Every structure is written in structure tokens, then in C-alpha cells.
């Protein structure tokens, strides 16, 4: 009977070309230039990954979704296009969600695409395979969340996701794709027509001329001005305009961690090595793509000293203004447009008062001179400074390399010691100070830029994403991981006096992380002195071979929580 019905159909209709959800998603991604996916396969997205690869999308399979998510997030930061992370339902989705929330907090454009289970079953809570209302869970943790139920809506769904991720203040977007959608069939022509190529996904947001004038008036009237560059300024890819503006202003500048290198850390106006002085003593502070969050002590309190301050803030998000302190001159718009407008309206610009500029310069030179001998020490076991002195020289000689950095002491000291020379070359833990970004960022940095990557990792920090060294070996990526192995979190010296269990902050002493890399065919090196470390890193950077160097650091060298020990709550009872 059924056979007869098929036979009876007119030939044209029976042979009409069909497409399906799988192909429409792939076509929609490609149409919008999203040609790299970071993810972990499984039901219901395994075939989708295979087909995407076959259709020319680069699909990088990870060992854990969180690392794929961090890779996608930093790909967004590096490229201004949403980084795409692909996961399975419930547990895979949740594993990716941390990275989506991280992307949103850090203002990185990212799209988390997760397969999900049958809506009818999920909504009646009948216990489907990996049942979870993923859309509802994602919503409060990202900028926008969408679900596509019909193949004909895939084009619109992806367009909405892209726009939400990159326009205004960028952030994370969740796209929920139920299993049934992938196999849904529709006419190929109608399918092609349903796709949307997003035009001008992140439109320029031009600042108001009077706001530009106000900002310049406040800056010009300053006796002790300071410019703080945040990672929003790095994201903007307005490098030339930012450099021209800072240089024309003559104002000392302080780069936040991921803004290092927008102007070289060795630039005569850089106040990085005089941070506490400039924060305390400046009378006017211009924030460019930097927020007054905890990383800047909320713009008030001890770190900011007694001197009254005026703030100028350049940010794309109007709600950022007055979030922590009063902003005397808010300048709302995208960083590129704002900085160009400032530059265009400056006219003849007077140099800032010489006594201020000289004070900053003297302080910086003093601090740099104080640090210099520590960075040249050849102690064995190595301390942080001896090891970082070597890495500092290597980055100086290889300014195009990308530095990934996480840990506590390993992070805080490396940030201060290793000078950066070019924009977007330093990637790290970001706003949350999250451990676990390391291998995901290293992989995405290598994939997106094709440049060699040096990942400087605390031994604890590395552990959060360490299994991805297999991914690095599998894709033969030019990544050199240096683990600052001090046997633990902050220090390797804690002792538990109450039971046979080790203290909560220590790891197996003398662990050989280099063996992990060897297990997957990469190069492993155990380095016990600055000289050995230098040789091994240079070799890795020259060869481009996946390498892991276990840098043996004195377990007593670090301090609790690195530079942010003051944030630890104290128990009054402890003092008894
Ligand atoms: C996801 C996450 N979990 C836990 C922490 C708390 N934490 C901060 S730094 C750190 C590890 C510090 O040790 P290590 O990476 O070895 O650096 P070291 O200070 O020893 O150089 C941890 C666990 C965090 N920041 N993020
Ligand atoms: Mg450690």
C-alpha cells in the first residue's frame, strides 16, 4: 500500500532536493564565517561533528567540554567573532556552561551550542536520556538564550545568536538544539533561502560629541592624569587609534592584565611598574574598556589613596557608568569609535604637568631596577623570579608568541615580570580569576592565530585542564607548557598535624608532569635550573612541537593566594 503511494507520486516531487537540520546548521555557520568548532562529541551531536568536518569546518574535539568552552571564549576575544562550543545534552551542556558564564562575565562573544533531549519528554519530566531543561538553566548565566524547534528557523536562530554575542557589550549566548531538529527534513531551496547572513553584526556605536568634549575637558584639566586600558580596549582591535591617543595625550597609562602589549610594557609612558603610586596619586583617571570591579578595588579605598579623583570612563555599556563610583565624564560607545572621536577632537594638546610625568617615570625606574637582580638569579631550586626572568627574555625575543598564564603566584608574578610588546598576546584568568582556562586558551590561541604559544601554569592551575595535552599532541599544535611545580597550591610546604592525610593545599611532592606529555608523543623536559628552563623553552618554540616542561620551583617560594591574600576571610576563633 505504502509502496504504491510512493510510486504514484509525480516524479518531480519525489526527486525534489532535500536538506535537513544537520546541513542547515552547517550551512548557516559557514555562511557567517564561523568555521571553527570546539567541542566534545556524543548523542545527539556526533554525526553533526562528522558532517561539519566533512563540509570544511574545523572541528576540534576536546577531552572535557569546559576546556572546549574556554577555547571558544578566548577565540571570541581574539577574533571578535563568536567562538563556537558544541556539547551533548545535560552533563556535557553543564560542563560547557561554566565557560559560557565566564565568557559573559569577561565580555567575550561565544555561542554554546548544545544538543538536548526530546522536548515533550523533558517538559513532562518523564526521565528522558540526559533530561534537562537546558534553556532555562542557561538563561541567567549568559547574555541571551534561544531554542530552535523547526529546521526552517535555524537560519534565524543562528543570526540571533551571533548578533546577541557580538553587538553592544559582547558576551555568551546559548543555542539549544533538540535532537529531533538535526534530522528534520525540508526542501533544499527553501532551506537555503531560510539562512541569514548577518550584516554588520556589531554596528559601530558612535559617542555623542558633547560627551567627547566633556571627557577631553576633564582630562585636560588634570594635574596628575592616568589612563587605564582594559581588555575591552584590546578586544576592540583599534590598536593604532589607541596608541595614537595615548601618545598624543602624553598621559601615563596602566594596562590591565589582558591589555598588556596594546602599547609595549617598555613604552616610556607605561606606569605598569608604578601601579600603586599612580592609583594613589592620580587626580583624574580615564578608563578605556576597563571596569571598576574588584580588580581595580572598585575605584575607592586604600589602593586609591586620599587624593580626590575624577573618573572618565569609555565603555560600550551605559549601565557600567556610576557602577562603583561617580563617573564625571561617561563616554558611551564602542572603543574604536570613542577613541577615534577623542583623537579627532583633541586639537593642540598640552603635555601633562612635567612633575607628575617625572614622578611616575622615577618610580617606575626605581621598581624596575629593584627587580632586575632578582630576575637574573640562578638559584636551584628555582624561585619564581629566576624562572620568570628567563621567560621574560624569551617573550622579548619572540614578541609574536602568545602567552597564556594561570595560577596564583605563577599568575601574579608572571603578569608583573613578563613584558608584552604586542596587543592580545597575553591571555589569562580574566575577571573571575578562574583556574582551568590554560589548555583551552592555549589550543584556541594556536588554532586561531597560527602563532606559537607559551603557557605558564601553576601546577594546581594546570591540573584543571591537564588532560588536554593529549588534544595538543593530537592536533600537533605549537604549544609549550611550562608548569611551575612547587608541589601545591600557593606553596608545597603545608603540613596537616591532625591526621595522616596530606594538607589541603599540597600535592604529590616531586611530581613529573613532563611524563604526561611523553605519554602522548609530545616532548617532556624536567628543568631544575633557569639555564635548563631557557634551553628547553627555546627549543620548543623553535621546533613548534608540543612540549611540557616541568619547572621545579622551591615549594617555599610562594605566598598564600599570590598577590590577593587580603581577600581571604579570617576566622576570629583561630587567634584563640
Ligand atoms: C575554578 C577555580 N577553582 C579554584 C580556585 C582557587 N584557586 C586560586 S589560585 C589556585 C591554584 C594556585 O596554585 P598554583 O596554580 O599551583 O599556583 P602557585 O601559587 O602555586 O604558583 C586555586 C585552586 C580558582 N581560582 N578557580
Ligand atoms: Mg603551585
Tab-separated table of N, CA and C and ligand atoms in Angstrom, residues 66 70 98 384 406-413 429 432-437 457-464 483-492 505 507 553 555 558-562 564, ligand 1:
chain	number	residue	atom	x	y	z
A	66	UNK	N	34.455	21.798	29.317
A	66	UNK	CA	34.832	23.087	29.905
A	66	UNK	C	36.035	23.672	29.159
A	70	UNK	N	36.282	27.156	27.158
A	70	UNK	CA	37.280	28.221	27.362
A	70	UNK	C	38.000	28.529	26.054
A	98	UNK	N	30.015	26.601	32.428
A	98	UNK	CA	30.958	27.422	33.204
A	98	UNK	C	31.687	28.370	32.261
A	384	UNK	N	60.424	31.812	41.816
A	384	UNK	CA	59.586	32.334	40.732
A	384	UNK	C	60.363	33.341	39.871
A	406	UNK	N	48.133	31.155	34.083
A	406	UNK	CA	47.206	30.970	35.207
A	406	UNK	C	47.937	30.384	36.400
A	407	UNK	N	47.323	30.503	37.573
A	407	UNK	CA	47.922	30.078	38.833
A	407	UNK	C	47.673	31.176	39.849
A	408	UNK	N	48.349	31.126	40.972
A	408	UNK	CA	48.247	32.224	41.943
A	408	UNK	C	49.556	33.004	41.878
A	409	UNK	N	50.593	32.518	42.559
A	409	UNK	CA	51.907	33.173	42.430
A	409	UNK	C	52.371	33.149	40.977
A	410	UNK	N	52.154	32.011	40.326
A	410	UNK	CA	52.591	31.877	38.930
A	410	UNK	C	51.926	32.924	38.049
A	411	UNK	N	50.695	33.268	38.365
A	411	UNK	CA	49.963	34.292	37.597
A	411	UNK	C	50.427	35.694	37.979
A	412	UNK	N	50.356	35.976	39.273
A	412	UNK	CA	50.596	37.359	39.707
A	412	UNK	C	52.022	37.805	39.408
A	413	UNK	N	52.964	36.902	39.616
A	413	UNK	CA	54.359	37.288	39.381
A	413	UNK	C	54.663	37.351	37.884
A	429	UNK	N	43.402	34.448	33.265
A	429	UNK	CA	42.231	34.012	34.030
A	429	UNK	C	41.058	34.986	33.985
A	432	UNK	N	37.182	36.654	36.652
A	432	UNK	CA	36.892	35.778	37.791
A	432	UNK	C	38.143	35.202	38.460
A	433	UNK	N	39.288	35.350	37.821
A	433	UNK	CA	40.471	34.681	38.352
A	433	UNK	C	40.272	33.177	38.354
A	434	UNK	N	39.719	32.663	37.254
A	434	UNK	CA	39.325	31.256	37.215
A	434	UNK	C	40.512	30.365	36.835
A	435	UNK	N	40.671	29.273	37.567
A	435	UNK	CA	41.658	28.261	37.188
A	435	UNK	C	41.013	27.319	36.177
A	436	UNK	N	41.767	26.912	35.180
A	436	UNK	CA	41.247	25.935	34.225
A	436	UNK	C	41.203	26.449	32.792
A	437	UNK	N	41.527	27.722	32.600
A	437	UNK	CA	41.488	28.263	31.236
A	437	UNK	C	42.694	27.829	30.395
A	457	UNK	N	52.000	27.919	33.696
A	457	UNK	CA	50.931	27.349	34.510
A	457	UNK	C	51.391	26.987	35.909
A	458	UNK	N	50.646	27.387	36.929
A	458	UNK	CA	50.853	26.812	38.243
A	458	UNK	C	50.526	25.329	38.181
A	459	UNK	N	51.126	24.528	39.055
A	459	UNK	CA	50.861	23.084	38.996
A	459	UNK	C	49.407	22.774	39.323
A	460	UNK	N	48.811	23.556	40.228
A	460	UNK	CA	47.386	23.360	40.506
A	460	UNK	C	46.552	23.810	39.310
A	461	UNK	N	46.829	24.984	38.824
A	461	UNK	CA	46.067	25.538	37.696
A	461	UNK	C	46.055	24.567	36.523
A	462	UNK	N	47.222	24.025	36.214
A	462	UNK	CA	47.342	23.097	35.085
A	462	UNK	C	46.414	21.892	35.253
A	463	UNK	N	46.310	21.429	36.495
A	463	UNK	CA	45.507	20.226	36.752
A	463	UNK	C	44.071	20.330	36.284
A	464	UNK	N	43.532	21.542	36.234
A	464	UNK	CA	42.133	21.711	35.845
A	464	UNK	C	41.886	21.363	34.371
A	483	UNK	N	55.191	24.229	33.492
A	483	UNK	CA	54.497	24.104	34.774
A	483	UNK	C	55.437	24.531	35.895
A	484	UNK	N	54.999	25.552	36.634
A	484	UNK	CA	55.750	25.979	37.814
A	484	UNK	C	55.351	25.034	38.945
A	485	UNK	N	56.181	24.007	39.113
A	485	UNK	CA	55.815	22.925	40.030
A	485	UNK	C	56.423	23.164	41.414
A	486	UNK	N	55.585	23.761	42.265
A	486	UNK	CA	56.029	23.997	43.650
A	486	UNK	C	55.319	23.040	44.613
A	487	UNK	N	54.861	21.928	44.068
A	487	UNK	CA	54.210	20.874	44.877
A	487	UNK	C	52.890	21.310	45.499
A	488	UNK	N	52.242	22.325	44.960
A	488	UNK	CA	50.954	22.623	45.557
A	488	UNK	C	50.351	23.957	45.182
A	489	UNK	N	49.260	24.243	45.879
A	489	UNK	CA	48.500	25.470	45.711
A	489	UNK	C	49.160	26.528	46.600
A	490	UNK	N	49.693	27.543	46.009
A	490	UNK	CA	50.417	28.647	46.672
A	490	UNK	C	51.803	28.237	47.149
A	491	UNK	N	51.866	27.132	47.887
A	491	UNK	CA	53.138	26.602	48.397
A	491	UNK	C	53.006	25.097	48.520
A	492	UNK	N	54.140	24.432	48.601
A	492	UNK	CA	54.074	22.975	48.765
A	492	UNK	C	54.531	22.540	50.144
A	505	UNK	N	46.411	21.879	50.716
A	505	UNK	CA	46.987	22.660	49.612
A	505	UNK	C	48.198	21.999	48.962
A	507	UNK	N	50.348	18.799	46.951
A	507	UNK	CA	50.234	17.680	46.006
A	507	UNK	C	51.386	16.713	46.222
A	553	UNK	N	60.133	24.294	41.133
A	553	UNK	CA	60.190	25.555	41.885
A	553	UNK	C	60.262	25.244	43.375
A	555	UNK	N	59.356	24.805	46.857
A	555	UNK	CA	57.998	24.751	47.417
A	555	UNK	C	57.720	25.856	48.442
A	558	UNK	N	56.462	30.583	47.262
A	558	UNK	CA	55.238	31.348	47.004
A	558	UNK	C	54.591	31.892	48.264
A	559	UNK	N	53.539	32.720	48.077
A	559	UNK	CA	52.782	33.174	49.250
A	559	UNK	C	51.306	32.834	49.059
A	560	UNK	N	50.591	32.779	50.180
A	560	UNK	CA	49.177	32.384	50.155
A	560	UNK	C	48.392	33.301	49.209
A	561	UNK	N	47.702	32.701	48.257
A	561	UNK	CA	46.853	33.425	47.298
A	561	UNK	C	47.608	34.437	46.442
A	562	UNK	N	48.928	34.264	46.291
A	562	UNK	CA	49.693	35.197	45.462
A	562	UNK	C	49.552	36.612	45.988
A	564	UNK	N	46.745	38.363	46.211
A	564	UNK	CA	45.404	38.749	46.690
A	564	UNK	C	45.047	38.066	47.999
B	1	LIG	C1	37.848	27.265	39.232
B	1	LIG	C2	38.683	27.680	40.373
B	1	LIG	N1	38.815	26.859	41.439
B	1	LIG	C3	39.593	27.223	42.480
B	1	LIG	C4	40.229	28.425	42.501
B	1	LIG	C5	41.056	28.835	43.706
B	1	LIG	N2	42.465	28.950	43.348
B	1	LIG	C6	43.034	30.141	43.115
B	1	LIG	S1	44.605	30.006	42.660
B	1	LIG	C7	44.568	28.318	42.760
B	1	LIG	C8	45.769	27.492	42.427
B	1	LIG	C9	47.073	28.141	42.804
B	1	LIG	O1	48.114	27.205	42.758
B	1	LIG	P1	49.054	27.058	41.520
B	1	LIG	O2	48.290	27.099	40.265
B	1	LIG	O3	49.910	25.874	41.731
B	1	LIG	O4	49.895	28.418	41.589
B	1	LIG	P2	51.049	28.785	42.630
B	1	LIG	O5	50.569	29.878	43.531
B	1	LIG	O6	51.395	27.554	43.397
B	1	LIG	O7	52.184	29.247	41.782
B	1	LIG	C10	43.317	27.888	43.163
B	1	LIG	C11	42.963	26.458	43.357
B	1	LIG	C12	40.036	29.270	41.378
B	1	LIG	N3	40.595	30.466	41.281
B	1	LIG	N4	39.289	28.872	40.339
